[in-house]
mmCIF file of C-alpha atoms and ligand atoms in Angstrom:
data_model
loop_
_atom_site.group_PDB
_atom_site.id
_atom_site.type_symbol
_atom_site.label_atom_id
_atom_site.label_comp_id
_atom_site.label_asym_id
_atom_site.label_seq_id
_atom_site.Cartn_x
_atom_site.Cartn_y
_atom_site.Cartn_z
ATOM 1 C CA UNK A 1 90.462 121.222 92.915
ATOM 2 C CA UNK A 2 92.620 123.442 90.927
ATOM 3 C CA UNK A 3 96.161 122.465 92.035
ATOM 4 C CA UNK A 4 97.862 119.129 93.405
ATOM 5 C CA UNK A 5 101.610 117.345 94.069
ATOM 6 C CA UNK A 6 102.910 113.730 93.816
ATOM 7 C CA UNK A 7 105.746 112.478 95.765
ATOM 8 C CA UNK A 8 107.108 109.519 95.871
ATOM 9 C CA UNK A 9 108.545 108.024 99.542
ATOM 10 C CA UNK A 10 110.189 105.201 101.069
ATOM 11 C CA UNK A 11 111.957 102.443 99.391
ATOM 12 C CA UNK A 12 111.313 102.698 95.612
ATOM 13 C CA UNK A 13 109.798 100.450 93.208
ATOM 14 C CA UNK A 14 109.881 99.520 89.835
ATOM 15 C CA UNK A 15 106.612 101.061 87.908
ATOM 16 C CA UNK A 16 106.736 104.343 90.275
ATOM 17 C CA UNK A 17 107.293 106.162 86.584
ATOM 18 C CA UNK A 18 104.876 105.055 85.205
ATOM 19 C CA UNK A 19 102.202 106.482 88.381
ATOM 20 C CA UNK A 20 103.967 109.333 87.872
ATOM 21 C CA UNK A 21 103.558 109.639 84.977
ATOM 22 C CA UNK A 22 99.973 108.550 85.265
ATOM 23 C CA UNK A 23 98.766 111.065 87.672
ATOM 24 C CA UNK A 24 100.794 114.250 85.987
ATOM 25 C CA UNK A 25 98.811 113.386 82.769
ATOM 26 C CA UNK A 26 95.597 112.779 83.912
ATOM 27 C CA UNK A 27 96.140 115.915 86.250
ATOM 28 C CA UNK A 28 96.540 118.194 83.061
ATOM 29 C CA UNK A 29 94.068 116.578 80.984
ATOM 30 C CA UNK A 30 91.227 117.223 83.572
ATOM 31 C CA UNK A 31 92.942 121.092 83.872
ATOM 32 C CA UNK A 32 94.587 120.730 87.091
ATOM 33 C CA UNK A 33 98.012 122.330 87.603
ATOM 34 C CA UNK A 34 100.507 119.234 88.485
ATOM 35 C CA UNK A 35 103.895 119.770 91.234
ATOM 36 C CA UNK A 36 106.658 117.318 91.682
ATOM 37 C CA UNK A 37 107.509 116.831 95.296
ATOM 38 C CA UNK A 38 111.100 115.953 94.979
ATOM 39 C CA UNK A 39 112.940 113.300 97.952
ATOM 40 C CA UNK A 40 109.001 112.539 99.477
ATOM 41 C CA UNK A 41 108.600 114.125 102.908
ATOM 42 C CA UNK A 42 111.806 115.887 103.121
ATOM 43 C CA UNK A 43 111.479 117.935 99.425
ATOM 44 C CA UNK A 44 107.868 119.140 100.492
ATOM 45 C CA UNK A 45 109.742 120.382 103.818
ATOM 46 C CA UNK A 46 112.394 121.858 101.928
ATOM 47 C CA UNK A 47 110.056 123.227 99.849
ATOM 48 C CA UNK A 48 111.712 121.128 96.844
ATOM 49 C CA UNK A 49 108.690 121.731 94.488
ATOM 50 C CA UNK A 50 107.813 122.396 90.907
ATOM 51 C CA UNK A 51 105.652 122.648 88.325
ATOM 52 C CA UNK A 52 105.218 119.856 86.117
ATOM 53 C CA UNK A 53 104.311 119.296 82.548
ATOM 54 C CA UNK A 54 103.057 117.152 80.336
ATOM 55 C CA UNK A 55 107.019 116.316 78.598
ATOM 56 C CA UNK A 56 108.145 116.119 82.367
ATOM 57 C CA UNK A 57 107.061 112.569 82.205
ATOM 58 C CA UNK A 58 108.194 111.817 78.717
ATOM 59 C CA UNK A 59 109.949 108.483 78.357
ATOM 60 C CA UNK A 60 109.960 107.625 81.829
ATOM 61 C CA UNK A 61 107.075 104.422 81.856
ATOM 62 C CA UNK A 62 110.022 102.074 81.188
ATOM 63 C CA UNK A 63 112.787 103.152 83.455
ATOM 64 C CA UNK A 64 113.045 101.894 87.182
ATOM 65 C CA UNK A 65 113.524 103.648 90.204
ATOM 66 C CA UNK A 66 111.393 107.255 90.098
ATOM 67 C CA UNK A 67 112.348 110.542 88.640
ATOM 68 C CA UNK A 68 110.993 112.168 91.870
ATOM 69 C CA UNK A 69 113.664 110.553 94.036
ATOM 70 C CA UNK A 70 112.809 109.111 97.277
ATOM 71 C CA UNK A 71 113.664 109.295 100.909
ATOM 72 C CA UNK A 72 112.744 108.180 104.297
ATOM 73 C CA UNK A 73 111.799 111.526 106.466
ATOM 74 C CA UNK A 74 113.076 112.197 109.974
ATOM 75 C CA UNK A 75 111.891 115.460 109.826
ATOM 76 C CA UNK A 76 108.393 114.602 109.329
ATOM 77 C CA UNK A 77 107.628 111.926 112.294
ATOM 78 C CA UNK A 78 108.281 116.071 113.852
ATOM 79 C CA UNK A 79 104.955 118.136 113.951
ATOM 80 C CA UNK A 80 107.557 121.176 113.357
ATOM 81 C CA UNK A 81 108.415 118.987 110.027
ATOM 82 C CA UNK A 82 105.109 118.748 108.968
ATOM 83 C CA UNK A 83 103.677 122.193 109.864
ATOM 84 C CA UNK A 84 107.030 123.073 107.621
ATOM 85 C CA UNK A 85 105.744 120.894 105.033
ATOM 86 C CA UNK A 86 102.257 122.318 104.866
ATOM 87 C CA UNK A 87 103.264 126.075 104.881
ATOM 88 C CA UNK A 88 105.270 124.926 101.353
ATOM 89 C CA UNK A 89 102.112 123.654 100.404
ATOM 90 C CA UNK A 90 99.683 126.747 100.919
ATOM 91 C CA UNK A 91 102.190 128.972 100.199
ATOM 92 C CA UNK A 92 101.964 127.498 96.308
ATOM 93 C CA UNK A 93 98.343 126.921 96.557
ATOM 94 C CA UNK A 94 98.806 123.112 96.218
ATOM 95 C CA UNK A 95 95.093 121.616 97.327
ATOM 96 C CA UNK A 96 95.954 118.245 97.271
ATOM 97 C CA UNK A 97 98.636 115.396 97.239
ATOM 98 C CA UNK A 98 99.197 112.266 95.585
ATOM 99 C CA UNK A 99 101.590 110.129 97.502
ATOM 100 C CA UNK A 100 103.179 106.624 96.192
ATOM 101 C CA UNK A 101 104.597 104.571 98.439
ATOM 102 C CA UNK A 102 104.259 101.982 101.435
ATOM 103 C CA UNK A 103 103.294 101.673 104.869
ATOM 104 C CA UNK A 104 105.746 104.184 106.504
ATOM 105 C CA UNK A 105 104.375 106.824 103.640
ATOM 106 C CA UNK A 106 100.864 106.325 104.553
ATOM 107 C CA UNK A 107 101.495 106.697 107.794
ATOM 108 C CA UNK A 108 102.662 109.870 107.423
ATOM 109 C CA UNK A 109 100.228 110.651 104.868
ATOM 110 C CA UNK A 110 97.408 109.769 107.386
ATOM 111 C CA UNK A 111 98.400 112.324 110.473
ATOM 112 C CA UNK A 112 99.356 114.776 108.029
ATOM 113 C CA UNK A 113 95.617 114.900 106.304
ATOM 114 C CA UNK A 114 94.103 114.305 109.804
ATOM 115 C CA UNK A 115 96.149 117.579 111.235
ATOM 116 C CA UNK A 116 95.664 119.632 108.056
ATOM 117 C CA UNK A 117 93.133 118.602 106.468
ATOM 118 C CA UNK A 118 94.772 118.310 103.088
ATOM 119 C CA UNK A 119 93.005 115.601 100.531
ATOM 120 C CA UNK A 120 96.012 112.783 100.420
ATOM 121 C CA UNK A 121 95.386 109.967 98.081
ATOM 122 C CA UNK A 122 97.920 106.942 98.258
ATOM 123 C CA UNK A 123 99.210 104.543 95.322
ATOM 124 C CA UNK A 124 100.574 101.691 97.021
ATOM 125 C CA UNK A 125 104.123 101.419 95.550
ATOM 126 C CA UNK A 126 106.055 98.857 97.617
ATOM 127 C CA UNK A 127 108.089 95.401 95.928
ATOM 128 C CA UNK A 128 106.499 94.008 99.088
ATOM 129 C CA UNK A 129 103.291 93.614 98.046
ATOM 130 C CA UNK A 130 101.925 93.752 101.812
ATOM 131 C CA UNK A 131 99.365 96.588 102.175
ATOM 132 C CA UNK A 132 95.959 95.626 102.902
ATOM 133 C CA UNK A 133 93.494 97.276 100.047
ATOM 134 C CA UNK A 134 94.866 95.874 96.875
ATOM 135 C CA UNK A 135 95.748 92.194 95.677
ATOM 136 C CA UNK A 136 98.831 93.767 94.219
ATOM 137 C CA UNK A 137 101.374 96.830 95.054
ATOM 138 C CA UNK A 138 103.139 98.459 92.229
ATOM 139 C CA UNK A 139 106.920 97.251 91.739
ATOM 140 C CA UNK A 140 106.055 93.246 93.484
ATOM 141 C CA UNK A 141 106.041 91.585 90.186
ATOM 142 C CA UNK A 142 108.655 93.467 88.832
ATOM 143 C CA UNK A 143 110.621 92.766 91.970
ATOM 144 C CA UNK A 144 109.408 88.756 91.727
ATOM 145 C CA UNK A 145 110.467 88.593 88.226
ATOM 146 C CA UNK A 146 113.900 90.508 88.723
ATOM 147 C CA UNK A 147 114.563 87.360 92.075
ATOM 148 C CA UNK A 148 113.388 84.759 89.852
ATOM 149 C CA UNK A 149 116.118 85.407 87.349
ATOM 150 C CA UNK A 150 118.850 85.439 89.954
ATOM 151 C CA UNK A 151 117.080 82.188 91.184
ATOM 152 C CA UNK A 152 117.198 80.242 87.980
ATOM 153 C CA UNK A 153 120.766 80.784 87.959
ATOM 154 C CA UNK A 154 121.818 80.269 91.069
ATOM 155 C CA UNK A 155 119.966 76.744 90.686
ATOM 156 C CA UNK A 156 122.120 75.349 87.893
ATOM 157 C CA UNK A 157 125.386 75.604 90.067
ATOM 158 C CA UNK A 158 123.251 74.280 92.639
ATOM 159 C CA UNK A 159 122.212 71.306 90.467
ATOM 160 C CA UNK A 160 126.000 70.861 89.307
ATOM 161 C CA UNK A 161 127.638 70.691 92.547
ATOM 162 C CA UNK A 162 125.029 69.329 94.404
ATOM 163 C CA UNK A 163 124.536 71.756 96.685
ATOM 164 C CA UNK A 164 121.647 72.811 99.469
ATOM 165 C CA UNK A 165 121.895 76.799 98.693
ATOM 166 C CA UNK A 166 119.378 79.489 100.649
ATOM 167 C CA UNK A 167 118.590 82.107 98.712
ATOM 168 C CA UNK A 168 117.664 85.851 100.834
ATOM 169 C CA UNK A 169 114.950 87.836 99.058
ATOM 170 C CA UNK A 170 113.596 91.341 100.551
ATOM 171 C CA UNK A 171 111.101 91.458 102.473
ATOM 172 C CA UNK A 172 111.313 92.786 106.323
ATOM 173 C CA UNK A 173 107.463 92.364 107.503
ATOM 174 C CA UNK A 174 106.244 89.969 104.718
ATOM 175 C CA UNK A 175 106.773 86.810 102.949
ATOM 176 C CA UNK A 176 104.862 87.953 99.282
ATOM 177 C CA UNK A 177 108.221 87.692 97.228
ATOM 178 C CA UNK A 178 109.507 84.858 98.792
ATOM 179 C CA UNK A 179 106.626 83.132 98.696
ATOM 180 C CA UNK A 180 106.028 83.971 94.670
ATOM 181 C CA UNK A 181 109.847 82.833 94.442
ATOM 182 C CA UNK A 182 109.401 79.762 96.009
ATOM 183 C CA UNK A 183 106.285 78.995 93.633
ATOM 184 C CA UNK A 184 107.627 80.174 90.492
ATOM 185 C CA UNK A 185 111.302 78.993 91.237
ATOM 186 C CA UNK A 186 110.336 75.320 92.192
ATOM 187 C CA UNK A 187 112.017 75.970 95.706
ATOM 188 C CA UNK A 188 111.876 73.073 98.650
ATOM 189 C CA UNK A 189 111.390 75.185 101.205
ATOM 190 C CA UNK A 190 109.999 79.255 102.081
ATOM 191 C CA UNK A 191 110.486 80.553 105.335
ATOM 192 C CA UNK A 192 108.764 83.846 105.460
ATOM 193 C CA UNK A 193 107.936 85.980 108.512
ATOM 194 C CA UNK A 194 103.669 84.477 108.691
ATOM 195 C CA UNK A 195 104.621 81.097 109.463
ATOM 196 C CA UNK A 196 106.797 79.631 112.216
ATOM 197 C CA UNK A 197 109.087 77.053 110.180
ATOM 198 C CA UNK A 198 111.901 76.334 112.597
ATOM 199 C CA UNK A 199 115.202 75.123 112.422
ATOM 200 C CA UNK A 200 113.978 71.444 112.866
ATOM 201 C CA UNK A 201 111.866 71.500 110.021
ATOM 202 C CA UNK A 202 114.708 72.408 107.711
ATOM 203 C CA UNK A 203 116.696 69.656 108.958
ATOM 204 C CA UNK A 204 114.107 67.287 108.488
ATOM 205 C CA UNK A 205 112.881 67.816 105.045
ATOM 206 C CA UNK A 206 117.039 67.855 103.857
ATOM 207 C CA UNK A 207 117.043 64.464 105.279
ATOM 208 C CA UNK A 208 113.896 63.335 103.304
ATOM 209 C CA UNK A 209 115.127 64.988 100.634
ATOM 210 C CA UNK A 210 118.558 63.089 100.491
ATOM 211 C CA UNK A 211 116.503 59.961 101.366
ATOM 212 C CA UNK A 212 114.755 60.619 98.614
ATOM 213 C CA UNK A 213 117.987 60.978 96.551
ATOM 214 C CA UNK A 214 117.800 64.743 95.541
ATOM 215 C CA UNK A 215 121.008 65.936 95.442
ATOM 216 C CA UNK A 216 120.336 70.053 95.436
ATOM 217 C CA UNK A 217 117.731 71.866 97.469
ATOM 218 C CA UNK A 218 116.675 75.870 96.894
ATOM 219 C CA UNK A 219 115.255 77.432 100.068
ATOM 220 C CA UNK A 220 113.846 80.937 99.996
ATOM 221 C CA UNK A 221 114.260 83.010 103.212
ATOM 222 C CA UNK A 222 112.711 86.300 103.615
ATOM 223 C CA UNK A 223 115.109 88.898 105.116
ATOM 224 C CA UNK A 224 112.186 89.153 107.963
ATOM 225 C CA UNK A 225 112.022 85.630 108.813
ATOM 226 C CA UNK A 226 112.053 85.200 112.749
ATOM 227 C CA UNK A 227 114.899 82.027 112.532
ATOM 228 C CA UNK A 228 117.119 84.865 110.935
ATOM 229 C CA UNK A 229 118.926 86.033 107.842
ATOM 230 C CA UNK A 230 119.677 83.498 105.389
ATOM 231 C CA UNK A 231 123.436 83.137 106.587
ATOM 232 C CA UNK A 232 122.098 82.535 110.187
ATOM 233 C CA UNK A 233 119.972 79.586 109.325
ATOM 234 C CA UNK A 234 122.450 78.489 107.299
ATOM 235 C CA UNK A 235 125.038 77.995 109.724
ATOM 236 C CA UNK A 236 122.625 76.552 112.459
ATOM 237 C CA UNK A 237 121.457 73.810 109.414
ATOM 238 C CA UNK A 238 125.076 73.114 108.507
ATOM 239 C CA UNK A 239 126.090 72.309 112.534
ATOM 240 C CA UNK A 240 123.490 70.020 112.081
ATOM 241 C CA UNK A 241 124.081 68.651 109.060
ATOM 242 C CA UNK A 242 127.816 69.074 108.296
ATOM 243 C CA UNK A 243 128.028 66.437 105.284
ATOM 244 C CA UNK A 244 125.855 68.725 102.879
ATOM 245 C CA UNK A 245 127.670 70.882 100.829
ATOM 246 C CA UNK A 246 125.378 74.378 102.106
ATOM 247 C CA UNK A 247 125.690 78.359 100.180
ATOM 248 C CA UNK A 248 124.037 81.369 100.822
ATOM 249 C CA UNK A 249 123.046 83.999 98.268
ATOM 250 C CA UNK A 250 121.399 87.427 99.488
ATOM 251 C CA UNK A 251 119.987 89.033 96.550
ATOM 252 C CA UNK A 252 119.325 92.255 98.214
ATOM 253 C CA UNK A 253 118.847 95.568 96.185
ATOM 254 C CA UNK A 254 119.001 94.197 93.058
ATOM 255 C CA UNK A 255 115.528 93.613 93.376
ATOM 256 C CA UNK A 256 114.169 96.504 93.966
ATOM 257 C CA UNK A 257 115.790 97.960 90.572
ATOM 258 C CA UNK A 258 114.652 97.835 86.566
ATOM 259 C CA UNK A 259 112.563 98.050 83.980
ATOM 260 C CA UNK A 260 109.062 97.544 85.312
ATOM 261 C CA UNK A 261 106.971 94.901 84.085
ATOM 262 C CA UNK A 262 103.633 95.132 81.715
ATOM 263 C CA UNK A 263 102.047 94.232 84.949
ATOM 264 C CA UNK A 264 103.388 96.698 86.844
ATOM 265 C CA UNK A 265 103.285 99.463 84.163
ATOM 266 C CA UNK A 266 99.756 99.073 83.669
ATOM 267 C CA UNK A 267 98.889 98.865 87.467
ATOM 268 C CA UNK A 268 100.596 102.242 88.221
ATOM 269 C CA UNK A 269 98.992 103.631 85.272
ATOM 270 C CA UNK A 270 95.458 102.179 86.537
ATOM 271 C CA UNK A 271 96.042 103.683 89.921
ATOM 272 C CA UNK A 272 97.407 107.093 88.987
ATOM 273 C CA UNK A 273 94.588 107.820 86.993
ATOM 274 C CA UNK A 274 92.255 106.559 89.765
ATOM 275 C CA UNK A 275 93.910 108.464 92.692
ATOM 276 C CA UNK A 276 93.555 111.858 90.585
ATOM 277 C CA UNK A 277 89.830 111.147 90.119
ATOM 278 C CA UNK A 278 89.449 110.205 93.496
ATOM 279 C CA UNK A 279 90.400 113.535 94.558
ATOM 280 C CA UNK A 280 88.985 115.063 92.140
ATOM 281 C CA UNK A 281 85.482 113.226 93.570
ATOM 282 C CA UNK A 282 86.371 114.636 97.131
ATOM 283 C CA UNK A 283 88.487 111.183 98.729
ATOM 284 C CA UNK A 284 90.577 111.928 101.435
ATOM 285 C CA UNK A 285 92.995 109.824 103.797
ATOM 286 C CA UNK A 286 92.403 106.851 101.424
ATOM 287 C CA UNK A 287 94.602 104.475 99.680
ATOM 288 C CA UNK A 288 93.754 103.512 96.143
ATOM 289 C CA UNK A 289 93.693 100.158 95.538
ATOM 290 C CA UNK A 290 92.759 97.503 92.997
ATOM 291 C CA UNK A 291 90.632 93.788 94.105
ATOM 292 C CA UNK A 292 89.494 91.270 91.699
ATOM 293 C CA UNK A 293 90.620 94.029 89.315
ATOM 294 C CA UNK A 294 88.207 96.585 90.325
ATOM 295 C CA UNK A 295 89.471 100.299 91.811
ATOM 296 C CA UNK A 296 88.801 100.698 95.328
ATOM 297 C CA UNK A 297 89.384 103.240 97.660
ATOM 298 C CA UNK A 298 90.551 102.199 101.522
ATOM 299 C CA UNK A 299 90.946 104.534 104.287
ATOM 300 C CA UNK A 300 94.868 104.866 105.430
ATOM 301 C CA UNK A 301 93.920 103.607 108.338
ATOM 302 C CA UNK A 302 92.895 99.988 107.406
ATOM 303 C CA UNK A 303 95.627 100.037 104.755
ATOM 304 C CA UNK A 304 98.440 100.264 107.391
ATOM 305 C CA UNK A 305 96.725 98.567 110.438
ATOM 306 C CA UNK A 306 95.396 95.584 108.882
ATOM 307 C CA UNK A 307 97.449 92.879 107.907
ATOM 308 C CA UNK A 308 97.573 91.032 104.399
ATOM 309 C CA UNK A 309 97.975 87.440 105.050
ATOM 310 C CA UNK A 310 99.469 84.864 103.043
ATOM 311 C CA UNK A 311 97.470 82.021 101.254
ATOM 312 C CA UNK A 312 97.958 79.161 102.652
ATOM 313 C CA UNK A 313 97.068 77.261 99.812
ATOM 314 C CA UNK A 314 100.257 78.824 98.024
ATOM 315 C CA UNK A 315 102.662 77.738 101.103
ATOM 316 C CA UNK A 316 100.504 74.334 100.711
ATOM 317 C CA UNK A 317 101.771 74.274 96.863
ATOM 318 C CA UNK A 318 105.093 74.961 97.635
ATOM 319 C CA UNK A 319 105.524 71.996 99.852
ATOM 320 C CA UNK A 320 103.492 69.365 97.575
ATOM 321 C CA UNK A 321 105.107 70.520 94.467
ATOM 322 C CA UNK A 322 108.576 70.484 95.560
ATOM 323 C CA UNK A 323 107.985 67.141 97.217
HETATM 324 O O1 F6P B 401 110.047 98.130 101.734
HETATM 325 C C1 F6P B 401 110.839 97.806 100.649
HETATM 326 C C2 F6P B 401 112.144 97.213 101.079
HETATM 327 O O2 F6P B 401 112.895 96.899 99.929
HETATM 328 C C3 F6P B 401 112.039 95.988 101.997
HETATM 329 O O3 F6P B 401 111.758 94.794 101.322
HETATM 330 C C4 F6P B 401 113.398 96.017 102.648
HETATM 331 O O4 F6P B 401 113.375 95.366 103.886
HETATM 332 C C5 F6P B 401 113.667 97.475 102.805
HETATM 333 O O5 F6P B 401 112.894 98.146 101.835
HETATM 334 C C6 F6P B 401 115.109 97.879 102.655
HETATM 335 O O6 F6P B 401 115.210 99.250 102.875
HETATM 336 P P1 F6P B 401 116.510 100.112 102.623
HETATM 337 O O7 F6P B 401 116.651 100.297 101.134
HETATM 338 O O8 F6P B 401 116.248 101.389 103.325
HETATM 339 O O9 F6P B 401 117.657 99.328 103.165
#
């Protein structure tokens, strides 16, 4: 392999630098000519494509959002898109791609390699931790830490003014921040989009809880959850309960911002360095991954069919500890 691109696609995530950065140097250092694919799936129609070097990722491991730009391709769900894309490809001898990103990435990624042949490698780069094939997806903790911040704060007006607030962190298909939130920020309650907590259950546990003389409550809702956005369950609680003093706070797209974490730095520099070997060693159509802190490789496939459930021991913790 002589020649490949990275891209990055979808929503970024903090610590997509840093894979950048990751796969451009170990691209050089093993001879390999190194493109940027700029705005994902829509530069490598457009043909928005050059030729990196080793100072093109200078000083970028600590800064947030990606130097490659992102978007979310129309164009490609097209086969006119991607035959588009792939004539960019051959026509500057690029032999294969490194893409970072989530689901709707490797999707793509997966019927482009299947109609073209072209070696894709994927570095799962998602704050929403939920692709099956690695314990962890670059930007999550970075994204957990950032929510966990606006948590703490939003708990001491809580605690002053006695109030029951729900707090809205990202998270359309899966629960992983919320849930980390609702751990790490010593929240009552996590409704996430795995589990079926309904609009009863809330109810019930603020009445145990005043029983019980707590005078502020934190619940975490996942933007996904099936009861609704945080300002829906809100208002169907505070029908119910009209003497509690209720707030919501959506946290939105602050979260998916900043300086990446030590964790997160080091992951995307783990699997940029893995996903140029693994082309290097002939992979194809396969996510890279890390479990139990091992590299592994899973096919695209698996990686965006199979689901990543949530421990129930953590939802289990939630509820005892907050108890
Ligand atoms: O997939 C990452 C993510 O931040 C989700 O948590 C969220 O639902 C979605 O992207 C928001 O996407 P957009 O930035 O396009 O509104």
């Amino acid at each position: 392999m002589k020649s490949i691109a990275v891209f990055t696609s979808g929503g970024d995530a903090p610590g997509m630098n840093a894979g950048v950065r990751a796969v451009v140097r170990n691209a050089l250092y093993l001879g390999i000519d190194i493109y940027g694919i700029k705005y994902g799936y829509n530069g490598m129609i457009e043909g928005d494509i050059y030729k990196m070097k080793s100072y093109s990722v200078s000083n970028i491991i600590q800064r947030g959002g990606t130097i490659l730009k992102s978007a979310r391709s129309k164009e490609f769900l097209t086969p006119e898109g991607r035959k588009k894309a792939y004539e960019q490809l051959s026509k500057r001898g690029i032999q294969g791609l490194v893409a970072i990103g989530g689901d709707g990435t490797f999707t793509g990624a997966n019927v482009f390699y299947e109609e073209f042949g072209i070696p894709v490698v994927g570095i799962p780069g998602t704050i929403d931790n939920d692709l099956y094939g690695s314990d962890y997806t670059v930007g999550f903790d970075t994204a957990v830490n950032t929510a966990l911040h606006s948590i703490d704060l939003i708990r001491d007006t809580a605690n002053s003014h006695d109030r029951v607030f729900f707090i809205e962190v990202m998270g359309r298909q899966s629960g992983y921040i919320a849930v980390q939130c609702g751990i790490g920020g010593g929240a009552e309650m996590v409704m996430v989009p795995e589990t079926s907590t309904t609009i009863k259950d809330v109810i019930e546990r603020l009445k145990k809880d005043r029983d019980k003389d707590k005078t502020s409550s934190i619940i975490i809702v996942a933007e996904g959850d099936i009861q609704g956005n945080a300002h829906e369950i809100a208002s169907k609680v505070s029908k119910e309960l009209p003497e509690l003093d209720i707030r919501v706070s959506t946290l939105g797209h602050v979260q998916r911002g900043g300086s990446p974490t030590a964790f997160d730095r080091i992951l995307a520099s783990r699997l940029g360095m893995a996903a140029v070997e693994g082309l290097v060693n002939g992979k194809k159509g396969v996510m890279v991954g890390i479990i139990d802190d091992k590299i592994h490789y899973t096919s695209f496939k698996l990686a965006i069919s199979k689901s990543k459930p949530i421990n129930d021991d953590l939802m289990r913790m939630i509820e005892v500890l907050s108890s």
